[in-house]
Amino acid sequence: MVEDKKTLRRHMRGILASIGDEQRTVSSSSIVEQIGSSMLFAQCTHLFAYMALKQEVDVSGLIDLALRSGRQVALPRCRTDYSLDYHWIVQDEKDWKLFLEEGPYRLKEPISLWPKASIQDNTLILVPALAFTRSGERLGKGKGYYDRFLSECTERCIKLGVAFETQIVPALPVHPHDTKVDAIVTEEGFIYCV
């Protein structure tokens, strides 16, 4: 199964690399607009987001919207033990992107001086991945960062997979420790997982 996942990761990276910059921008904007006008977003008071790598859905516009609307927003830092620490964006930081630094894997991460965040009631967690199934299974990048983090989440939060439509696949090899998402959003709309 490990080899199956490696092969599938390589395949999905190729698919993501084939999406042109213009299409990625248009699709990302559509996804951000859909999340921003959804009941999931309307009901959340806290947003756990991420800073996208080049081939991921860019959700920075949603972060801006959440901050403008008074929501608390947290971004992750990768730890050496393959876990994630989320930090709140300090609300009065109008230019919050200036307070990011490069972390492992060339990820933009919040500065460690921002307060550590914890899951609150009405938290919406945005979850990137290489692939998702319609039932909420996900294929991460192989280090288990999100599996570790999501396994600690309770019913107080909604785990929302964020992906391009080409990342939705019929089936994935899964392990018992793999954590599902509650819903997925693509440029085509929402998929509510069962």
Short mmCIF file of C-alpha atoms in Angstrom, two decimals, residues 45-161:
data_model
loop_
_atom_site.label_atom_id
_atom_site.label_comp_id
_atom_site.label_asym_id
_atom_site.label_seq_id
_atom_site.Cartn_x
_atom_site.Cartn_y
_atom_site.Cartn_z
CA THR A 45 -15.96 32.30 14.09
CA HIS A 46 -12.47 30.84 13.70
CA LEU A 47 -10.68 29.86 10.50
CA PHE A 48 -7.67 27.56 10.42
CA ALA A 49 -6.22 28.19 6.96
CA TYR A 50 -2.93 27.50 5.18
CA MET A 51 -0.52 29.28 2.86
CA ALA A 52 -0.60 27.53 -0.49
CA LEU A 53 2.34 26.08 -2.29
CA LYS A 54 2.50 26.97 -5.99
CA GLN A 55 0.35 24.02 -7.11
CA GLU A 56 -2.27 24.27 -4.34
CA VAL A 57 -5.50 26.25 -4.16
CA ASP A 58 -4.60 29.78 -3.03
CA VAL A 59 -6.89 30.71 -0.12
CA SER A 60 -5.21 34.00 0.84
CA GLY A 61 -8.28 35.93 -0.39
CA LEU A 62 -10.42 34.00 2.10
CA ILE A 63 -7.97 34.85 4.88
CA ASP A 64 -8.36 38.54 4.00
CA LEU A 65 -12.16 38.19 3.99
CA ALA A 66 -12.17 36.40 7.34
CA LEU A 67 -9.97 39.05 8.95
CA ARG A 68 -12.08 41.89 7.51
CA SER A 69 -15.21 40.26 8.93
CA GLY A 70 -13.73 39.97 12.42
CA ARG A 71 -12.99 36.25 12.49
CA GLN A 72 -9.88 34.90 14.15
CA VAL A 73 -7.56 33.26 11.62
CA ALA A 74 -4.74 30.84 12.34
CA LEU A 75 -1.95 29.54 10.09
CA PRO A 76 0.21 26.43 10.63
CA ARG A 77 3.90 26.03 11.35
CA CYS A 78 5.52 22.65 10.58
CA ARG A 79 7.41 21.10 13.49
CA THR A 80 10.34 18.71 13.24
CA ASP A 81 8.20 15.89 14.72
CA TYR A 82 5.84 16.15 11.71
CA SER A 83 3.11 17.90 13.66
CA LEU A 84 1.50 21.29 13.08
CA ASP A 85 1.34 24.25 15.45
CA TYR A 86 -1.21 26.87 14.47
CA HIS A 87 -0.70 30.54 15.35
CA TRP A 88 -3.33 33.30 15.36
CA ILE A 89 -2.79 36.13 12.93
CA VAL A 90 -2.62 39.18 15.14
CA GLN A 91 -5.83 41.07 14.29
CA ASP A 92 -4.27 44.51 13.99
CA GLU A 93 -1.74 43.29 11.43
CA LYS A 94 -3.20 44.84 8.26
CA ASP A 95 -0.26 43.58 6.23
CA TRP A 96 -0.24 40.12 7.80
CA LYS A 97 1.62 38.60 4.81
CA LEU A 98 4.68 40.67 5.77
CA PHE A 99 4.88 38.68 9.01
CA LEU A 100 5.33 35.31 7.34
CA GLU A 101 8.64 33.52 7.09
CA GLU A 102 9.82 30.61 4.99
CA GLY A 103 9.62 27.29 6.76
CA PRO A 104 10.27 23.71 5.69
CA TYR A 105 9.26 22.74 2.16
CA ARG A 106 9.35 26.45 1.15
CA LEU A 107 6.06 27.00 2.98
CA LYS A 108 5.19 30.47 4.17
CA GLU A 109 4.55 30.20 7.90
CA PRO A 110 3.44 32.63 10.60
CA ILE A 111 6.13 34.08 12.80
CA SER A 112 6.44 32.15 16.06
CA LEU A 113 5.76 35.35 18.05
CA TRP A 114 2.09 35.21 17.10
CA PRO A 115 0.05 33.49 19.84
CA LYS A 116 -0.50 29.75 19.54
CA ALA A 117 -4.00 28.82 18.44
CA SER A 118 -6.25 26.02 19.59
CA ILE A 119 -9.49 24.67 18.17
CA GLN A 120 -12.50 26.63 19.36
CA ASP A 121 -16.22 26.08 18.87
CA ASN A 122 -17.29 26.97 15.32
CA THR A 123 -13.86 26.46 13.77
CA LEU A 124 -13.57 25.85 10.04
CA ILE A 125 -10.34 24.04 9.11
CA LEU A 126 -9.14 24.26 5.50
CA VAL A 127 -7.29 21.10 4.53
CA PRO A 128 -5.08 20.84 1.44
CA ALA A 129 -4.13 17.47 -0.06
CA LEU A 130 -2.97 15.88 -3.28
CA ALA A 131 -6.26 14.02 -3.77
CA PHE A 132 -9.66 13.41 -2.16
CA THR A 133 -12.47 10.92 -2.64
CA ARG A 134 -16.13 11.95 -2.51
CA SER A 135 -16.40 10.16 0.83
CA GLY A 136 -13.76 12.43 2.39
CA GLU A 137 -10.66 10.26 2.25
CA ARG A 138 -7.53 12.24 1.47
CA LEU A 139 -4.06 11.63 0.14
CA GLY A 140 -1.57 13.95 1.78
CA LYS A 141 2.03 14.50 0.82
CA GLY A 142 3.32 11.62 2.92
CA LYS A 143 4.60 13.12 6.16
CA GLY A 144 1.34 12.86 8.13
CA TYR A 145 1.21 16.48 9.34
CA TYR A 146 -2.52 16.90 8.72
CA ASP A 147 -3.42 13.35 9.80
CA ARG A 148 -1.83 14.02 13.19
CA PHE A 149 -3.52 17.39 13.54
CA LEU A 150 -6.96 16.33 12.30
CA SER A 151 -7.03 13.25 14.53
CA GLU A 152 -7.06 15.62 17.52
CA CYS A 153 -9.99 17.66 16.21
CA THR A 154 -13.39 17.19 17.77
CA GLU A 155 -16.93 17.65 16.59
CA ARG A 156 -16.56 21.36 17.39
CA CYS A 157 -14.93 21.93 14.03
CA ILE A 158 -15.59 21.32 10.34
CA LYS A 159 -12.76 19.85 8.27
CA LEU A 160 -13.08 21.23 4.72
CA GLY A 161 -10.93 19.74 1.98
#
